[in-house]
Amino acid sequence: SNPLIIQNLKKTYPTGKTALKTLTLAVESDIVFGLLGPNGAGKSTTISILTGLYEATKGKAYIAGYDLDTERDDVWRSVGICPQHDVLWDDLTCEEHLLFYARLKGIPKSEEHAVVEESLRTVALNGPFKKRLSKGLSGGEKRRLSIAIALVGKPKVVFLDEPTTGLDPEVRRLIWNIIQEARIGKTIILTSHSMEETEVLAQRVGIMSQGTLRCVGTPARLKSLY
Ligand code: ADP
Ligand code: ADP
């Protein structure tokens, strides 16, 4: 069955703001699903619920077959998150960041070095980068480290929240290549403000506005509509 299933998800914040009116979606494996929409559409709220940060007001979601309400630990081990803004520790090396997350994910000690190596290789931060402190990295390298963190332990569903915002075109392209390779064996949910980015990366795109999905289709089809 599909690694990501969302059924009638709804979120009203304690402020009274309904950020998600209703959201229903199923996404298959091995694809990048682009989530497009203006600020305030509900993209971050959706990701926050699916990664366990916020509770939904109503509705169900299943990640890798696990129920978000009743199997939260299994859901947590099945997802990876690259947040919009890098959350890194200045004085930890690239390798130390990944070891920390590998432990948090419950990767057995005997496997953690292989798991860390694989993530670093995927984002081309292996070799001499391993021992470098995050405070010495460029913006693009920091973003690659954040993506590596999201990929630790081969999660089934990976959320990349605007992964190339603020990066120059060359670094953007490098990160696009990394994402294309990383999608095998996973479902990648990528939020973006860029139609160009989703055209390059996504096999399917959903357009959100005002707390609901307006349409879902291939990038080519949605482009012809807008
Ligand atoms: P985005 O760039 O995804 O649109 P936002 O600016 O909407 O990001 O939100 C950034 C962070 O601030 C998110 O964690 C979001 O949940 C939080 N946030 C946004 N709006 C509010 C609000 N009205 N009250 C409290 N927190 C908010
Ligand atoms: P997007 O990521 O598409 O920009 P968000 O999910 O951040 O959209 O926001 C959807 C709506 O919910 C916005 O009106 C935002 O201000 C509001 N919102 C987001 N987070 C919070 C929060 N923690 N508390 C209250 N309102 C929020």
CSV table of C-alpha atoms and ligand atoms in Angstrom, one decimal:
chain,number,residue,atom,x,y,z
A,1,SER,CA,0.0,0.0,0.0
A,2,ASN,CA,1.1,3.6,-0.4
A,3,PRO,CA,3.7,4.9,2.1
A,4,LEU,CA,1.7,8.1,2.7
A,5,ILE,CA,-2.0,8.1,3.2
A,6,ILE,CA,-3.9,11.1,4.4
A,7,GLN,CA,-7.7,11.0,5.0
A,8,ASN,CA,-9.8,14.1,5.8
A,9,LEU,CA,-7.1,15.7,7.9
A,10,LYS,CA,-8.2,18.9,9.6
A,11,LYS,CA,-6.3,21.3,11.8
A,12,THR,CA,-7.7,24.2,13.9
A,13,TYR,CA,-5.0,26.0,16.0
A,14,PRO,CA,-5.8,27.0,19.6
A,15,THR,CA,-6.0,30.6,18.2
A,16,GLY,CA,-9.1,29.5,16.3
A,17,LYS,CA,-7.4,29.6,12.9
A,18,THR,CA,-8.3,26.7,10.7
A,19,ALA,CA,-5.1,26.0,8.8
A,20,LEU,CA,-6.3,22.8,7.2
A,21,LYS,CA,-10.0,22.5,6.2
A,22,THR,CA,-9.7,19.0,4.9
A,23,LEU,CA,-6.9,17.2,3.2
A,24,THR,CA,-7.1,13.8,1.5
A,25,LEU,CA,-4.1,12.4,-0.4
A,26,ALA,CA,-2.2,9.2,-1.1
A,27,VAL,CA,1.3,9.2,-2.4
A,28,GLU,CA,3.1,6.2,-3.9
A,29,SER,CA,6.8,5.2,-3.4
A,30,ASP,CA,9.8,6.2,-5.4
A,31,ILE,CA,8.5,9.6,-6.3
A,32,VAL,CA,8.9,13.3,-5.4
A,33,PHE,CA,5.6,14.8,-4.7
A,34,GLY,CA,5.7,18.6,-5.0
A,35,LEU,CA,3.5,20.6,-2.6
A,36,LEU,CA,3.0,24.1,-4.0
A,37,GLY,CA,1.0,27.0,-2.7
A,38,PRO,CA,1.2,30.5,-1.4
A,39,ASN,CA,2.2,31.5,2.1
A,40,GLY,CA,-0.5,30.5,4.6
A,41,ALA,CA,-1.9,27.7,2.4
A,42,GLY,CA,-1.3,25.1,5.1
A,43,LYS,CA,1.9,23.3,3.8
A,44,SER,CA,3.9,23.7,7.0
A,45,THR,CA,0.9,22.7,9.1
A,46,THR,CA,0.5,19.5,7.1
A,47,ILE,CA,4.2,18.6,7.5
A,48,SER,CA,4.1,19.4,11.2
A,49,ILE,CA,1.1,17.1,11.7
A,50,LEU,CA,2.6,14.2,9.6
A,51,THR,CA,5.9,14.4,11.5
A,52,GLY,CA,4.2,14.4,14.9
A,53,LEU,CA,4.9,18.0,15.9
A,54,TYR,CA,1.2,19.0,16.0
A,55,GLU,CA,-1.9,16.9,16.5
A,56,ALA,CA,-4.6,17.0,13.9
A,57,THR,CA,-8.0,18.2,15.0
A,58,LYS,CA,-9.7,15.5,12.9
A,59,GLY,CA,-8.8,12.9,10.3
A,60,LYS,CA,-6.3,10.0,9.9
A,61,ALA,CA,-2.9,9.6,8.4
A,62,TYR,CA,-0.8,6.5,7.8
A,63,ILE,CA,2.9,6.5,7.2
A,64,ALA,CA,4.6,3.4,6.0
A,65,GLY,CA,1.4,1.6,7.1
A,66,TYR,CA,1.6,3.0,10.7
A,67,ASP,CA,-1.3,4.9,12.2
A,68,LEU,CA,-0.2,8.4,13.2
A,69,ASP,CA,-2.5,8.4,16.2
A,70,THR,CA,-1.6,5.1,17.7
A,71,GLU,CA,1.8,4.1,16.4
A,72,ARG,CA,3.7,7.4,16.8
A,73,ASP,CA,7.1,5.8,17.5
A,74,ASP,CA,6.9,3.7,14.4
A,75,VAL,CA,5.8,6.8,12.4
A,76,TRP,CA,8.8,8.7,13.8
A,77,ARG,CA,11.2,6.0,12.7
A,78,SER,CA,9.7,6.0,9.2
A,79,VAL,CA,9.9,9.7,8.5
A,80,GLY,CA,12.8,12.1,7.8
A,81,ILE,CA,12.5,15.9,8.0
A,82,CYS,CA,14.6,18.7,6.5
A,83,PRO,CA,13.1,21.8,7.9
A,84,GLN,CA,12.9,25.1,6.1
A,85,HIS,CA,15.6,26.6,8.3
A,86,ASP,CA,18.7,24.6,9.1
A,87,VAL,CA,18.8,23.3,12.7
A,88,LEU,CA,22.5,22.5,13.3
A,89,TRP,CA,24.9,22.8,16.1
A,90,ASP,CA,27.9,25.0,15.4
A,91,ASP,CA,30.4,22.9,17.3
A,92,LEU,CA,29.4,19.5,16.0
A,93,THR,CA,31.0,17.9,13.0
A,94,CYS,CA,28.9,16.6,10.0
A,95,GLU,CA,29.5,13.1,11.2
A,96,GLU,CA,28.5,13.9,14.8
A,97,HIS,CA,25.2,15.4,13.6
A,98,LEU,CA,24.4,12.2,11.8
A,99,LEU,CA,25.4,10.0,14.7
A,100,PHE,CA,23.2,11.9,17.0
A,101,TYR,CA,20.2,11.4,14.7
A,102,ALA,CA,21.0,7.8,14.1
A,103,ARG,CA,20.8,7.2,17.9
A,104,LEU,CA,17.6,9.2,18.1
A,105,LYS,CA,16.1,7.0,15.4
A,106,GLY,CA,17.1,3.8,17.3
A,107,ILE,CA,19.7,2.6,14.7
A,108,PRO,CA,21.6,-0.3,16.4
A,109,LYS,CA,25.1,0.7,17.4
A,110,SER,CA,26.7,-2.0,15.1
A,111,GLU,CA,25.0,-0.3,12.1
A,112,GLU,CA,25.3,3.4,12.9
A,113,HIS,CA,28.6,4.0,11.2
A,114,ALA,CA,27.5,2.4,8.0
A,115,VAL,CA,24.2,4.4,8.2
A,116,VAL,CA,26.0,7.7,8.8
A,117,GLU,CA,28.4,7.0,5.9
A,118,GLU,CA,25.6,6.2,3.5
A,119,SER,CA,23.7,9.4,4.3
A,120,LEU,CA,26.9,11.5,4.0
A,121,ARG,CA,27.7,9.9,0.7
A,122,THR,CA,24.2,10.6,-0.7
A,123,VAL,CA,24.8,14.4,-0.2
A,124,ALA,CA,28.5,14.3,-1.1
A,125,LEU,CA,29.7,15.3,2.4
A,126,ASN,CA,31.7,12.1,2.9
A,127,GLY,CA,35.5,12.1,3.0
A,128,PRO,CA,37.1,15.3,4.5
A,129,PHE,CA,33.8,16.9,5.2
A,130,LYS,CA,33.0,14.3,7.8
A,131,LYS,CA,35.2,15.9,10.5
A,132,ARG,CA,34.3,19.5,9.7
A,133,LEU,CA,32.3,21.6,12.1
A,134,SER,CA,29.0,22.8,10.8
A,135,LYS,CA,29.9,26.4,11.7
A,136,GLY,CA,32.6,26.3,9.0
A,137,LEU,CA,30.3,25.1,6.2
A,138,SER,CA,28.8,27.2,3.4
A,139,GLY,CA,25.1,27.7,3.1
A,140,GLY,CA,24.8,25.0,0.5
A,141,GLU,CA,26.9,22.6,2.5
A,142,LYS,CA,24.7,23.2,5.6
A,143,ARG,CA,21.6,22.5,3.5
A,144,ARG,CA,23.2,19.2,2.3
A,145,LEU,CA,23.9,18.3,5.9
A,146,SER,CA,20.3,19.0,6.8
A,147,ILE,CA,19.2,16.7,3.9
A,148,ALA,CA,21.6,14.0,5.0
A,149,ILE,CA,20.0,14.2,8.5
A,150,ALA,CA,16.5,13.7,6.9
A,151,LEU,CA,17.8,10.6,5.1
A,152,VAL,CA,19.4,8.9,8.1
A,153,GLY,CA,18.2,5.3,8.4
A,154,LYS,CA,16.3,5.2,5.1
A,155,PRO,CA,13.0,6.6,6.1
A,156,LYS,CA,10.1,5.7,3.9
A,157,VAL,CA,8.7,9.2,3.7
A,158,VAL,CA,10.9,12.3,3.7
A,159,PHE,CA,9.7,15.9,4.0
A,160,LEU,CA,11.9,18.6,2.4
A,161,ASP,CA,10.5,22.0,3.3
A,162,GLU,CA,11.7,24.5,0.7
A,163,PRO,CA,15.2,22.8,0.4
A,164,THR,CA,16.7,25.3,-2.1
A,165,THR,CA,15.3,28.6,-0.8
A,166,GLY,CA,18.1,31.2,-0.7
A,167,LEU,CA,20.7,29.2,-2.6
A,168,ASP,CA,22.5,30.2,-5.7
A,169,PRO,CA,21.6,28.4,-9.0
A,170,GLU,CA,24.7,26.1,-9.0
A,171,VAL,CA,24.1,24.9,-5.5
A,172,ARG,CA,20.4,24.5,-6.3
A,173,ARG,CA,21.2,22.2,-9.2
A,174,LEU,CA,23.5,20.1,-7.0
A,175,ILE,CA,20.7,19.7,-4.5
A,176,TRP,CA,18.2,18.8,-7.2
A,177,ASN,CA,20.6,16.0,-8.3
A,178,ILE,CA,20.8,14.8,-4.7
A,179,ILE,CA,17.0,14.7,-4.3
A,180,GLN,CA,16.5,12.9,-7.6
A,181,GLU,CA,18.9,10.1,-6.5
A,182,ALA,CA,17.5,10.0,-3.0
A,183,ARG,CA,13.9,9.3,-4.1
A,184,ILE,CA,14.5,5.6,-4.9
A,185,GLY,CA,12.8,3.5,-2.3
A,186,LYS,CA,11.1,6.5,-0.7
A,187,THR,CA,8.4,9.0,-1.0
A,188,ILE,CA,9.7,12.5,-0.9
A,189,ILE,CA,7.3,15.4,-0.1
A,190,LEU,CA,8.9,18.6,-1.2
A,191,THR,CA,7.3,22.0,-0.5
A,192,SER,CA,8.3,24.8,-2.8
A,193,HIS,CA,7.4,28.2,-4.1
A,194,SER,CA,9.0,27.4,-7.5
A,195,MET,CA,7.1,25.8,-10.3
A,196,GLU,CA,10.4,25.4,-12.1
A,197,GLU,CA,11.7,23.3,-9.1
A,198,THR,CA,8.7,21.0,-9.1
A,199,GLU,CA,8.9,20.6,-12.9
A,200,VAL,CA,12.5,19.4,-12.6
A,201,LEU,CA,12.0,17.2,-9.5
A,202,ALA,CA,8.4,16.1,-9.0
A,203,GLN,CA,6.5,13.3,-10.8
A,204,ARG,CA,3.3,14.6,-9.2
A,205,VAL,CA,2.4,18.0,-7.8
A,206,GLY,CA,-0.4,19.2,-5.5
A,207,ILE,CA,-1.5,22.8,-5.4
A,208,MET,CA,-2.7,23.9,-2.0
A,209,SER,CA,-4.5,27.1,-1.0
A,210,GLN,CA,-6.6,28.1,2.0
A,211,GLY,CA,-6.1,24.8,3.8
A,212,THR,CA,-7.0,22.4,1.1
A,213,LEU,CA,-5.6,20.7,-2.0
A,214,ARG,CA,-7.0,22.4,-5.1
A,215,CYS,CA,-5.7,19.9,-7.6
A,216,VAL,CA,-3.2,17.1,-8.1
A,217,GLY,CA,-1.5,16.0,-11.3
A,218,THR,CA,1.7,15.9,-13.3
A,219,PRO,CA,3.7,19.1,-13.4
A,220,ALA,CA,3.1,19.4,-17.1
A,221,ARG,CA,-0.7,19.1,-16.7
A,222,LEU,CA,-0.8,21.6,-13.9
A,223,LYS,CA,1.4,24.0,-15.8
A,224,SER,CA,-1.1,23.9,-18.7
A,225,LEU,CA,-3.9,24.9,-16.3
A,226,TYR,CA,-2.2,27.9,-14.6
B,1,ADP,P1,6.0,29.3,5.7
B,1,ADP,O1,7.3,29.9,5.1
B,1,ADP,O2,6.0,27.8,5.6
B,1,ADP,O3,4.8,29.9,5.1
B,1,ADP,P2,5.2,30.5,8.1
B,1,ADP,O4,5.8,31.8,8.1
B,1,ADP,O5,3.8,30.3,7.7
B,1,ADP,O6,6.1,29.6,7.2
B,1,ADP,O7,5.4,29.8,9.5
B,1,ADP,C1,6.6,29.7,10.1
B,1,ADP,C2,6.4,29.1,11.5
B,1,ADP,O8,5.6,29.9,12.3
B,1,ADP,C3,5.7,27.7,11.4
B,1,ADP,O9,6.2,26.8,12.4
B,1,ADP,C4,4.3,28.1,11.8
B,1,ADP,O10,3.6,27.0,12.4
B,1,ADP,C5,4.4,29.2,12.7
B,1,ADP,N1,3.3,30.2,12.6
B,1,ADP,C6,2.8,30.7,11.4
B,1,ADP,N2,1.8,31.5,11.7
B,1,ADP,C7,1.6,31.5,13.0
B,1,ADP,C8,0.6,32.1,13.9
B,1,ADP,N3,-0.3,32.9,13.4
B,1,ADP,N4,0.7,31.9,15.2
B,1,ADP,C9,1.7,31.1,15.7
B,1,ADP,N5,2.6,30.5,14.9
B,1,ADP,C10,2.6,30.7,13.6
B,2,ADP,P1,2.3,27.5,4.6
B,2,ADP,O1,3.3,26.6,5.1
B,2,ADP,O2,1.6,27.0,3.4
B,2,ADP,O3,2.7,28.9,4.5
B,2,ADP,P2,1.1,27.3,7.3
B,2,ADP,O4,0.8,25.9,7.5
B,2,ADP,O5,2.4,27.8,7.9
B,2,ADP,O6,1.1,27.6,5.7
B,2,ADP,O7,0.0,28.3,7.8
B,2,ADP,C1,-1.4,28.1,7.5
B,2,ADP,C2,-2.2,29.1,8.3
B,2,ADP,O8,-2.2,28.7,9.7
B,2,ADP,C3,-1.7,30.5,8.3
B,2,ADP,O9,-2.8,31.4,8.4
B,2,ADP,C4,-0.8,30.6,9.5
B,2,ADP,O10,-0.7,31.9,10.0
B,2,ADP,C5,-1.6,29.7,10.5
B,2,ADP,N1,-0.7,29.0,11.5
B,2,ADP,C6,0.4,28.3,11.2
B,2,ADP,N2,0.9,27.8,12.3
B,2,ADP,C7,0.2,28.3,13.4
B,2,ADP,C8,0.3,28.2,14.8
B,2,ADP,N3,1.2,27.5,15.4
B,2,ADP,N4,-0.7,28.8,15.5
B,2,ADP,C9,-1.7,29.5,14.9
B,2,ADP,N5,-1.8,29.7,13.6
B,2,ADP,C10,-0.9,29.1,12.8
